[in-house]
Coordinates of C-alpha atoms in Angstrom, one line a residue:
Chain A
M65 CA 134.4 95.4 85.2
S66 CA 132.9 93.0 87.8
A67 CA 129.2 93.3 88.5
L68 CA 130.0 94.3 92.1
K69 CA 132.1 97.2 91.1
L70 CA 129.6 98.3 88.6
M71 CA 126.9 98.3 91.3
Q72 CA 129.1 100.4 93.6
R73 CA 129.4 103.0 90.9
L74 CA 125.6 103.3 90.4
P75 CA 124.2 106.5 91.8
G76 CA 122.5 105.9 95.2
A77 CA 124.8 103.0 96.0
D78 CA 126.5 105.0 98.6
F79 CA 123.1 105.8 100.1
V80 CA 122.2 102.2 100.4
S81 CA 125.5 100.9 101.7
N82 CA 125.8 103.7 104.2
G83 CA 124.6 102.4 107.6
R84 CA 123.7 105.9 108.7
H85 CA 120.8 106.1 106.3
W86 CA 119.3 102.8 107.4
I87 CA 119.7 103.7 111.1
I88 CA 117.9 107.0 110.7
G89 CA 115.6 106.1 107.9
L90 CA 114.0 102.9 109.1
P91 CA 112.5 104.2 112.4
W92 CA 111.7 107.5 110.7
L93 CA 109.8 105.9 107.9
W94 CA 108.0 103.5 110.2
L95 CA 106.8 106.2 112.6
T96 CA 105.7 108.4 109.7
L97 CA 103.7 105.6 108.2
F98 CA 102.2 104.1 111.3
F99 CA 102.0 107.1 113.7
L100 CA 101.8 110.4 111.7
L101 CA 100.0 109.4 108.5
P102 CA 97.0 107.8 110.4
F103 CA 96.1 111.2 111.9
L104 CA 95.4 112.4 108.3
F105 CA 92.9 109.6 107.9
V106 CA 91.2 110.6 111.2
L107 CA 90.9 114.1 109.8
K108 CA 89.5 112.8 106.6
I109 CA 86.9 110.6 108.1
S110 CA 85.9 113.3 110.6
L111 CA 84.8 115.4 107.6
S112 CA 82.6 112.8 106.1
E113 CA 79.1 111.6 106.8
A114 CA 78.0 108.5 108.7
A115 CA 76.1 106.0 106.7
L116 CA 74.7 102.5 106.9
A117 CA 77.5 101.0 104.8
Q118 CA 80.7 99.0 105.1
P119 CA 82.8 101.0 106.0
P120 CA 80.1 103.1 107.7
Y121 CA 80.8 106.5 106.1
L122 CA 80.2 108.2 102.8
P123 CA 83.1 108.8 100.4
F124 CA 84.3 112.4 99.9
I125 CA 84.0 112.3 96.1
R126 CA 80.5 111.2 95.1
E127 CA 78.6 110.8 91.9
I128 CA 75.5 113.0 92.0
E129 CA 73.8 112.5 88.7
D130 CA 74.7 111.7 85.1
G131 CA 78.2 110.8 86.2
A132 CA 79.0 114.3 87.5
M133 CA 81.3 114.1 90.5
T134 CA 81.3 116.4 93.5
L135 CA 83.4 116.9 96.6
V136 CA 81.4 116.8 99.8
V137 CA 83.0 118.1 102.9
N138 CA 80.9 117.9 106.0
F139 CA 81.7 120.0 109.1
G140 CA 78.5 118.8 110.8
N141 CA 80.4 116.5 113.1
Y142 CA 82.4 119.3 114.6
M143 CA 79.3 121.6 114.8
L144 CA 77.6 118.8 116.8
L145 CA 80.5 118.5 119.2
F146 CA 80.3 122.1 120.2
E147 CA 76.5 122.5 120.1
D148 CA 75.2 119.3 121.7
P149 CA 75.5 119.7 125.5
L150 CA 76.3 116.0 125.8
Y151 CA 79.6 116.3 124.0
R152 CA 80.4 119.7 125.5
T153 CA 79.9 118.3 129.0
A154 CA 82.2 115.3 128.1
L155 CA 84.9 117.7 126.9
I156 CA 84.7 119.9 130.0
N157 CA 84.5 116.8 132.3
S158 CA 87.6 115.3 130.8
V159 CA 89.6 118.4 131.4
E160 CA 88.3 118.8 134.9
I161 CA 88.9 115.1 135.9
A162 CA 92.3 115.1 134.3
A163 CA 93.4 118.3 136.1
I164 CA 92.1 117.4 139.5
S165 CA 93.5 113.9 139.4
T166 CA 96.8 115.2 138.3
L167 CA 96.9 117.5 141.2
L168 CA 95.9 114.8 143.7
A169 CA 98.4 112.3 142.3
L170 CA 101.2 114.9 142.7
I171 CA 100.1 115.6 146.3
I172 CA 100.2 111.9 147.1
G173 CA 103.2 111.1 144.9
Y174 CA 105.6 113.9 146.0
P175 CA 106.0 112.9 149.6
M176 CA 106.6 109.3 148.5
A177 CA 109.2 110.2 146.0
Y178 CA 110.8 112.5 148.5
A179 CA 110.9 109.8 151.2
I180 CA 112.4 107.3 148.7
A181 CA 115.1 109.8 147.7
R182 CA 115.9 110.4 151.4
A183 CA 115.9 106.7 152.4
P184 CA 119.2 105.0 153.2
Q185 CA 120.9 104.0 149.9
A186 CA 120.4 100.3 150.4
W187 CA 116.7 100.8 150.6
R188 CA 116.2 102.9 147.5
L189 CA 116.4 100.2 144.8
P190 CA 114.0 97.8 146.5
L191 CA 111.6 100.7 147.2
L192 CA 111.7 101.8 143.6
M193 CA 111.2 98.3 142.4
L194 CA 108.1 98.0 144.6
I195 CA 106.8 101.2 142.9
I196 CA 107.4 99.7 139.4
L197 CA 106.1 96.2 140.2
P198 CA 102.4 96.9 140.0
F199 CA 103.0 98.6 136.6
W200 CA 104.2 95.2 135.2
T201 CA 101.0 93.5 136.2
S202 CA 97.9 94.0 134.2
F203 CA 96.4 97.5 134.3
L204 CA 93.0 96.2 133.4
I205 CA 93.0 93.8 136.4
R206 CA 94.3 96.4 138.8
V207 CA 91.4 98.7 137.9
Y208 CA 89.0 95.7 138.2
A209 CA 90.3 95.1 141.7
W210 CA 88.7 98.4 142.8
I211 CA 85.2 97.2 141.7
G212 CA 85.3 94.5 144.5
I213 CA 86.6 97.1 147.0
L214 CA 84.2 100.0 146.2
K215 CA 80.9 98.4 145.3
N216 CA 77.9 98.5 147.6
N217 CA 78.5 95.1 149.1
G218 CA 82.3 95.4 148.6
L219 CA 85.2 95.3 151.0
I220 CA 85.0 98.9 152.2
N221 CA 81.2 98.9 152.8
N222 CA 81.3 95.5 154.4
T223 CA 84.0 96.4 156.8
L224 CA 82.4 99.7 157.8
M225 CA 79.0 98.1 158.2
S226 CA 80.3 95.2 160.3
L227 CA 82.1 97.8 162.5
G228 CA 78.8 99.5 162.9
L229 CA 80.1 102.8 161.6
I230 CA 77.4 103.1 158.9
D231 CA 73.9 101.5 158.4
Q232 CA 73.6 102.2 154.7
P233 CA 76.3 101.3 152.2
L234 CA 78.2 104.3 150.9
E235 CA 77.7 104.8 147.1
I236 CA 81.3 105.0 145.8
L237 CA 81.4 102.8 142.7
Y238 CA 79.9 104.5 139.6
T239 CA 80.6 108.0 141.0
P240 CA 83.3 110.5 140.1
T241 CA 85.1 109.6 143.4
A242 CA 85.6 106.0 142.0
I243 CA 87.1 107.5 138.8
Y244 CA 89.5 109.6 140.8
I245 CA 90.6 106.7 143.0
G246 CA 91.2 104.6 139.9
I247 CA 93.2 107.2 138.1
I248 CA 95.4 108.1 141.0
Y249 CA 96.0 104.5 141.8
S250 CA 97.0 103.6 138.2
Y251 CA 99.1 106.6 137.5
L252 CA 100.9 107.0 140.8
P253 CA 104.1 105.2 139.5
F254 CA 104.3 107.7 136.6
V255 CA 104.3 110.5 139.1
I256 CA 106.8 109.0 141.5
L257 CA 109.5 108.0 139.1
P258 CA 110.2 111.4 137.4
L259 CA 109.9 113.2 140.8
Y260 CA 112.4 110.8 142.3
A261 CA 114.7 111.4 139.3
T262 CA 114.9 115.1 140.1
L263 CA 114.9 114.8 143.9
I264 CA 117.8 112.4 143.9
R265 CA 119.9 114.9 142.0
L266 CA 119.2 117.7 144.5
D267 CA 122.4 119.1 145.9
D268 CA 122.3 118.6 149.7
S269 CA 124.9 121.3 150.3
L270 CA 122.2 124.0 149.4
L271 CA 120.0 122.7 152.2
E272 CA 122.8 122.5 154.6
A273 CA 123.9 126.1 153.8
A274 CA 120.3 127.2 154.3
A275 CA 120.1 125.4 157.6
D276 CA 123.4 126.9 158.8
L277 CA 122.0 130.3 158.1
G278 CA 119.0 129.5 160.3
C279 CA 116.4 128.6 157.6
R280 CA 113.6 126.5 159.1
P281 CA 112.9 123.1 157.4
W282 CA 109.6 124.2 156.0
K283 CA 111.1 127.3 154.5
Q284 CA 114.0 125.3 153.1
F285 CA 111.5 123.0 151.4
L286 CA 109.4 125.9 149.9
T287 CA 112.4 128.0 148.8
I288 CA 114.9 125.4 147.7
T289 CA 113.5 121.8 147.2
L290 CA 110.2 122.7 145.6
P291 CA 111.5 125.2 143.0
L292 CA 114.5 122.9 142.1
S293 CA 112.1 119.9 141.5
M294 CA 109.8 121.9 139.2
P295 CA 111.0 120.2 136.0
G296 CA 110.1 116.8 137.6
I297 CA 106.8 118.1 138.8
I298 CA 105.8 119.3 135.3
A299 CA 107.0 116.1 133.6
A300 CA 105.1 114.0 136.1
A301 CA 101.9 116.2 135.7
M302 CA 102.0 115.9 132.0
L303 CA 102.5 112.1 132.2
V304 CA 99.2 111.9 134.0
F305 CA 97.2 114.7 132.4
I306 CA 97.7 113.8 128.8
P307 CA 96.8 110.1 128.8
V308 CA 94.0 110.7 131.4
M309 CA 92.3 113.1 129.0
G310 CA 91.6 110.2 126.7
E311 CA 91.2 107.5 129.3
F312 CA 88.7 104.8 128.6
V313 CA 89.1 101.8 130.9
I314 CA 88.8 103.6 134.2
P315 CA 85.7 105.7 133.5
D316 CA 84.1 102.7 131.9
L317 CA 84.7 100.2 134.7
L318 CA 84.5 102.5 137.7
G319 CA 82.5 105.4 136.4
G320 CA 79.5 103.4 135.3
P321 CA 77.2 104.1 132.4
N322 CA 76.7 107.8 133.2
A323 CA 80.4 108.8 133.3
L324 CA 81.1 111.3 130.6
M325 CA 84.6 111.5 129.3
I326 CA 85.9 111.9 125.8
G327 CA 87.7 108.6 125.6
K328 CA 84.6 106.7 126.7
L329 CA 82.3 108.7 124.4
M330 CA 84.6 108.0 121.5
W331 CA 84.5 104.3 122.2
T332 CA 80.7 104.3 122.4
E333 CA 80.3 106.3 119.2
F334 CA 82.7 103.9 117.4
F335 CA 81.7 100.5 118.8
N336 CA 78.0 100.9 119.8
N337 CA 76.6 103.6 117.5
K338 CA 79.0 102.8 114.6
D339 CA 79.4 106.5 114.0
W340 CA 83.0 106.5 112.7
P341 CA 82.9 110.1 111.5
L342 CA 81.8 111.5 114.9
A343 CA 84.3 109.3 116.7
S344 CA 87.0 110.7 114.4
A345 CA 85.9 114.3 115.0
L346 CA 86.2 113.6 118.8
A347 CA 89.7 112.2 118.3
A348 CA 90.7 115.2 116.3
V349 CA 89.4 117.7 118.9
L350 CA 91.1 115.7 121.7
L351 CA 94.4 115.8 119.7
V352 CA 94.2 119.5 119.3
M353 CA 93.5 120.0 123.1
L354 CA 96.6 117.9 123.9
I355 CA 99.1 119.9 121.8
I356 CA 99.9 122.5 124.5
P357 CA 100.5 120.0 127.3
F358 CA 102.5 117.9 125.0
V359 CA 104.9 120.7 124.0
L360 CA 105.3 121.5 127.7
W361 CA 106.0 117.9 128.5
R362 CA 108.7 117.6 125.8
H363 CA 110.3 120.8 126.9
Y364 CA 110.8 119.7 130.5
E365 CA 111.6 116.1 129.6
Q366 CA 114.4 117.3 127.3
R367 CA 115.7 119.5 130.1
Q368 CA 115.8 116.5 132.4
E369 CA 117.6 114.3 129.8
M370 CA 120.2 117.0 129.3
Q371 CA 120.8 117.2 133.0
G372 CA 121.0 113.4 133.2
E373 CA 123.6 113.2 130.4
A374 CA 125.6 116.1 131.7
R375 CA 126.0 114.4 135.1
Chain B
M271 CA 121.1 119.1 160.1
G272 CA 121.5 115.6 161.4
H273 CA 119.0 116.3 164.1
A274 CA 116.5 117.8 161.6
K275 CA 116.7 114.7 159.4
K276 CA 116.0 112.4 162.3
S277 CA 112.9 114.3 163.4
R278 CA 111.5 114.2 159.9
F279 CA 112.1 110.5 159.6
P280 CA 108.8 109.2 161.2
L281 CA 106.8 111.5 158.9
L282 CA 108.5 110.2 155.8
L283 CA 108.1 106.6 157.0
T284 CA 104.3 107.2 157.4
F285 CA 104.0 108.5 153.9
L286 CA 105.8 105.4 152.6
V287 CA 103.7 102.9 154.7
F288 CA 100.4 104.5 153.5
G289 CA 101.6 104.8 150.0
Y290 CA 102.6 101.2 149.6
A291 CA 99.5 100.1 151.4
F292 CA 97.5 102.0 148.8
L293 CA 99.5 100.4 145.9
Y294 CA 99.3 96.9 147.2
G295 CA 96.0 96.7 149.1
P296 CA 93.9 96.1 146.0
I297 CA 96.3 93.5 144.6
L298 CA 96.3 91.6 147.9
S299 CA 92.5 91.7 148.0
L300 CA 92.4 90.1 144.5
I301 CA 94.7 87.3 145.6
V302 CA 92.8 86.6 148.8
Y303 CA 89.4 86.5 147.1
S304 CA 90.8 84.2 144.4
F305 CA 90.9 81.4 147.0
N306 CA 87.3 82.1 148.1
E307 CA 84.9 79.2 147.8
S308 CA 81.9 81.4 147.3
R309 CA 80.9 82.7 143.9
L310 CA 79.9 86.0 145.5
V311 CA 83.3 87.6 145.7
T312 CA 82.5 89.6 148.8
V313 CA 81.1 86.8 150.9
W314 CA 83.8 84.6 152.4
G315 CA 82.9 80.9 151.9
G316 CA 86.1 79.2 153.0
W317 CA 89.3 78.4 151.2
S318 CA 89.2 76.7 147.9
T319 CA 91.3 76.4 144.7
K320 CA 88.3 75.6 142.5
W321 CA 88.5 78.9 140.5
Y322 CA 92.0 77.9 139.4
S323 CA 90.9 74.6 138.1
E324 CA 87.9 76.2 136.3
L325 CA 90.3 78.8 134.9
L326 CA 92.6 76.1 133.5
Q327 CA 89.7 74.4 131.8
N328 CA 88.3 77.7 130.3
E329 CA 89.1 77.2 126.6
Q330 CA 88.3 80.7 125.7
I331 CA 90.7 82.3 128.2
L332 CA 93.5 79.8 127.4
S333 CA 93.3 80.3 123.6
A334 CA 93.2 84.1 124.1
A335 CA 96.2 83.9 126.5
W336 CA 98.1 81.9 123.9
L337 CA 97.3 84.4 121.1
S338 CA 98.3 87.3 123.4
L339 CA 101.6 85.7 124.3
K340 CA 102.4 85.1 120.6
I341 CA 101.5 88.7 119.6
A342 CA 103.5 90.1 122.5
A343 CA 106.6 88.0 121.7
I344 CA 106.6 88.9 118.0
S345 CA 105.8 92.6 118.5
A346 CA 108.3 93.0 121.3
S347 CA 111.1 91.5 119.1
F348 CA 110.4 93.9 116.2
A349 CA 110.0 96.8 118.6
V350 CA 113.4 96.1 120.0
V351 CA 115.0 96.3 116.5
L352 CA 113.2 99.5 115.6
G353 CA 113.6 101.1 119.0
T354 CA 117.4 100.4 119.0
L355 CA 117.8 101.9 115.6
A356 CA 115.9 105.0 116.7
A357 CA 118.0 105.2 119.9
M358 CA 121.3 104.9 117.8
A359 CA 120.1 107.5 115.4
L360 CA 119.3 110.0 118.2
V361 CA 122.5 109.3 120.3
R362 CA 125.1 108.8 117.6
F363 CA 124.1 111.3 114.9
K364 CA 123.7 114.6 116.6
R365 CA 122.6 116.4 113.5
F366 CA 120.4 115.2 110.6
R367 CA 117.4 116.4 108.7
G368 CA 114.2 115.3 110.4
R369 CA 115.9 114.8 113.8
S370 CA 113.4 116.9 115.8
M371 CA 110.6 115.2 113.9
L372 CA 112.0 111.8 115.0
E373 CA 112.3 113.1 118.6
I374 CA 108.6 114.0 118.6
M375 CA 107.4 110.8 116.9
V376 CA 109.4 108.6 119.3
A377 CA 108.0 110.4 122.4
A378 CA 104.4 111.0 121.4
P379 CA 103.2 107.4 121.5
M380 CA 104.0 107.2 125.2
V381 CA 101.5 109.7 126.3
M382 CA 99.0 109.6 123.3
P383 CA 95.6 108.4 124.5
E384 CA 95.1 104.8 123.4
V385 CA 91.7 105.6 121.8
I386 CA 93.4 107.9 119.3
I387 CA 96.2 105.5 118.5
G388 CA 93.6 102.7 118.0
L389 CA 91.2 104.6 115.9
S390 CA 93.8 106.2 113.7
L391 CA 95.6 102.9 113.0
L392 CA 92.4 101.2 112.2
L393 CA 91.6 103.8 109.6
L394 CA 95.1 103.5 108.2
F395 CA 94.9 99.7 108.0
M396 CA 91.6 99.9 106.2
A397 CA 93.0 102.4 103.6
M398 CA 96.1 100.2 103.1
D399 CA 93.9 97.2 102.6
D400 CA 91.9 99.1 100.0
I401 CA 95.0 100.4 98.1
L402 CA 97.7 97.8 98.6
G403 CA 95.6 94.7 99.5
W404 CA 97.7 94.4 102.7
P405 CA 97.3 93.7 105.6
E406 CA 94.4 91.6 104.4
G407 CA 91.5 92.0 106.8
R408 CA 92.1 92.6 110.5
G409 CA 93.5 90.4 113.2
Q410 CA 96.8 89.1 114.5
T411 CA 98.9 91.0 111.9
T412 CA 97.3 94.4 112.5
I413 CA 97.6 94.0 116.3
I414 CA 101.3 93.2 115.9
L415 CA 101.9 96.2 113.7
A416 CA 100.0 98.5 116.2
H417 CA 101.9 97.1 119.2
M418 CA 105.2 97.4 117.5
T419 CA 104.5 101.1 116.9
F420 CA 103.8 102.2 120.4
A421 CA 106.2 99.7 122.1
M422 CA 109.2 100.9 120.1
A423 CA 108.9 104.3 121.8
Y424 CA 109.5 102.8 125.2
V425 CA 112.4 100.6 123.9
T426 CA 114.0 103.8 122.5
V427 CA 113.9 105.5 125.9
V428 CA 115.5 102.5 127.6
V429 CA 118.2 101.9 125.0
R430 CA 118.9 105.5 124.5
S431 CA 119.8 106.2 128.1
R432 CA 122.2 103.2 128.0
L433 CA 123.8 104.4 124.8
A434 CA 124.2 107.9 126.1
H435 CA 126.2 106.7 129.1
L436 CA 128.3 104.4 127.0
D437 CA 132.1 104.7 127.0
N438 CA 133.2 105.0 123.4
S439 CA 136.8 104.1 123.8
L440 CA 136.3 100.4 123.1
E441 CA 134.5 101.0 119.9
E442 CA 137.1 103.5 118.8
A443 CA 139.9 101.1 119.6
A444 CA 138.2 98.4 117.4
M445 CA 137.7 100.9 114.6
D446 CA 141.4 102.0 114.8
L447 CA 142.4 98.3 114.5
G448 CA 140.4 98.2 111.3
A449 CA 137.1 96.5 112.3
R450 CA 134.2 97.5 110.0
P451 CA 131.3 99.4 111.6
V452 CA 128.9 96.4 111.3
K453 CA 131.5 94.2 113.0
V454 CA 132.1 96.7 115.8
F455 CA 128.3 96.9 116.4
F456 CA 127.8 93.2 116.8
A457 CA 131.1 92.4 118.6
I458 CA 131.3 95.4 121.0
T459 CA 128.2 97.7 121.1
L460 CA 125.6 95.0 121.2
P461 CA 127.0 93.0 124.1
I462 CA 127.4 96.2 126.1
I463 CA 123.8 97.4 125.5
A464 CA 122.4 93.9 125.9
P465 CA 120.9 94.5 129.4
A466 CA 119.0 97.5 128.0
L467 CA 117.7 95.4 125.1
V468 CA 116.4 92.8 127.4
A469 CA 114.8 95.4 129.6
G470 CA 113.3 97.0 126.5
W471 CA 112.0 93.7 125.2
L472 CA 110.3 92.9 128.5
L473 CA 108.7 96.3 128.7
A474 CA 107.4 96.0 125.1
F475 CA 106.2 92.4 125.8
T476 CA 104.3 93.6 128.9
L477 CA 102.7 96.6 127.2
S478 CA 101.5 94.4 124.4
L479 CA 100.2 91.7 126.7
D480 CA 98.3 94.4 128.7
D481 CA 96.7 96.4 125.8
L482 CA 93.0 96.4 125.6
V483 CA 92.0 99.6 123.8
V484 CA 94.3 99.6 120.8
A485 CA 93.8 95.9 120.1
S486 CA 90.0 96.3 120.3
F487 CA 90.1 98.9 117.6
V488 CA 92.5 97.2 115.1
S489 CA 91.4 93.6 115.7
G490 CA 88.9 91.7 113.6
P491 CA 86.4 89.0 114.5
G492 CA 89.0 86.2 114.3
A493 CA 91.5 87.5 116.9
T494 CA 90.4 87.9 120.5
T495 CA 93.3 88.7 122.9
L496 CA 93.4 88.0 126.7
P497 CA 92.6 91.6 127.8
M498 CA 89.5 91.5 125.5
V499 CA 88.2 88.4 127.2
V500 CA 89.0 89.8 130.6
Y501 CA 87.3 93.0 129.8
S502 CA 84.1 91.4 128.6
S503 CA 83.8 89.1 131.6
V504 CA 84.7 92.0 134.0
R505 CA 82.0 94.2 132.5
L506 CA 79.4 91.7 133.6
G507 CA 80.5 92.1 137.2
V508 CA 83.1 90.6 139.5
S509 CA 84.3 87.1 138.4
P510 CA 86.3 84.8 140.6
Q511 CA 88.1 83.2 137.6
I512 CA 89.6 86.6 136.8
N513 CA 90.8 86.9 140.4
A514 CA 92.6 83.6 139.9
L515 CA 94.1 84.8 136.6
A516 CA 95.2 88.0 138.3
T517 CA 96.9 86.0 141.1
I518 CA 98.8 83.9 138.6
I519 CA 100.0 87.1 136.7
V520 CA 101.1 88.8 140.0
V521 CA 103.0 85.7 141.1
L522 CA 104.8 85.3 137.8
V523 CA 105.7 89.0 137.6
S524 CA 106.9 89.1 141.2
I525 CA 109.2 86.1 140.6
A526 CA 110.6 87.8 137.4
V527 CA 111.2 91.1 139.2
L528 CA 112.7 89.4 142.3
F529 CA 115.0 87.5 140.0
A530 CA 116.0 90.7 138.1
G531 CA 116.6 92.5 141.4
W532 CA 118.8 89.6 142.7
I533 CA 120.9 89.7 139.5
M534 CA 121.3 93.5 139.8
V535 CA 122.3 93.3 143.4
R536 CA 124.8 90.5 142.6
Q537 CA 126.3 92.5 139.7
E538 CA 126.7 95.5 142.0
K539 CA 128.5 93.5 144.6
Q540 CA 130.8 91.9 142.1
K541 CA 131.7 95.4 140.7
Q542 CA 132.5 96.6 144.2
R543 CA 134.7 93.5 144.9
E544 CA 136.5 94.1 141.6
N545 CA 137.0 97.7 142.4
S546 CA 138.4 97.0 145.9
Q547 CA 140.9 94.4 144.6

């Protein structure tokens, strides 16, 4: 018997030669190793104590004396997060900023998505491309652009002062307002695209029927368009809310040193204070807070995908 | 109805004009001030291109840009392979064990805050280094591994939607004529989904090139990417060289997008012509 035939008879040979196992197995294994498994390490480190060492935390299993080993689990980091007003404020701030900016982005993005969906067909592709184009240029640099616009001797203040509308520069940079502007600006494309995807599928005959029966435009919008675009609204809201909860660049560059958000605090604990266990505990808390919005997002996203495939 | 539509038109147009002004105003201001002679970005000192020549002599920025381009090209290529496999698995095999897990793991990196991805991957790499001795230290390799992981999610979305709308009849015909599955994939499926692979690659490339947070966590002292250099100079205040860099990026991206748009429009017209014949 040839070696090849022998190999084919070995148990498991089918498994290896079957393409299906590779196609499913490779991405599955990769994501389990590099996406799922790392969270366990975050959990582990969050339960240890910070130390002046390399890496800067104490191991779980430690020698106490005479070679006796002991397991030390430290919940102190989590206690600190809920007791220290600094961390509590950061947690509450992040939820508040994420929620308000999501709402504002929807209020600004919805009319734009609606207008693009109602535009003549030849315009739609160029208009959509213009929405996507800023997304391909650097996010960091687009946030940086706002520093020059918002600062005390920046574009807005210089213009207003030279027009004589104000005598004193408006303090915008390093305030919550600047953070909101930065978030809405950066996340607007993520709101417009899913909204457009639902609005373009809207059946015009429903609106025409309503109009024929004497329904006024505003009522048509509130009773037909808005409810039917709900899946798009929720998908768009989650695409903003979830990442903004952990946003670092925007609060750091536009919010200034006093801006308190979880993502920025995590960065400071990790890079400046070298407190890896506390940074890990913050990451774990943030992760738990994001589970509900994540499930909501997946639910509505899958509904949209099914609609798209059924079309 | 026709009348109602017309009366709403000016309102919608206003939304669009203000919306696009909001999106493009800051980018335009960067471009204009990149040609400003004065170091004080907000004071106009006349036209000049000196920040461009200074940028092109800035060794630190140039070597960081080179490293970033290298990392982006490598990680995008691997992300396309992994993302295409994941998309095939999800579209072609309706039922398998771990399917819903794969769905979640493919979607999550797109919304997961970068600080969590960065920290968790760093801890993983350190543990792997301890146990396996690989990846040794932190730097280019760890950044590539991290970027592959979050970029493959985006590739999966792009390739998946293309695969889902694919007409299976060509593949079935080839199978009926006795072509092996691997041959069918390379001879038929791959050419059809090629535009989606290119789009996925470009998306992965851009995401990698743009990433500050994840790279900062998983990088070591040896590897400084372009966003890291930009971030550290931006933190110290407004810098005209960064404006020049931004202008170059915007011009390159615009050319690429215009080119892609031109090809799409041309293909569309060709299709219409073929259909009418």
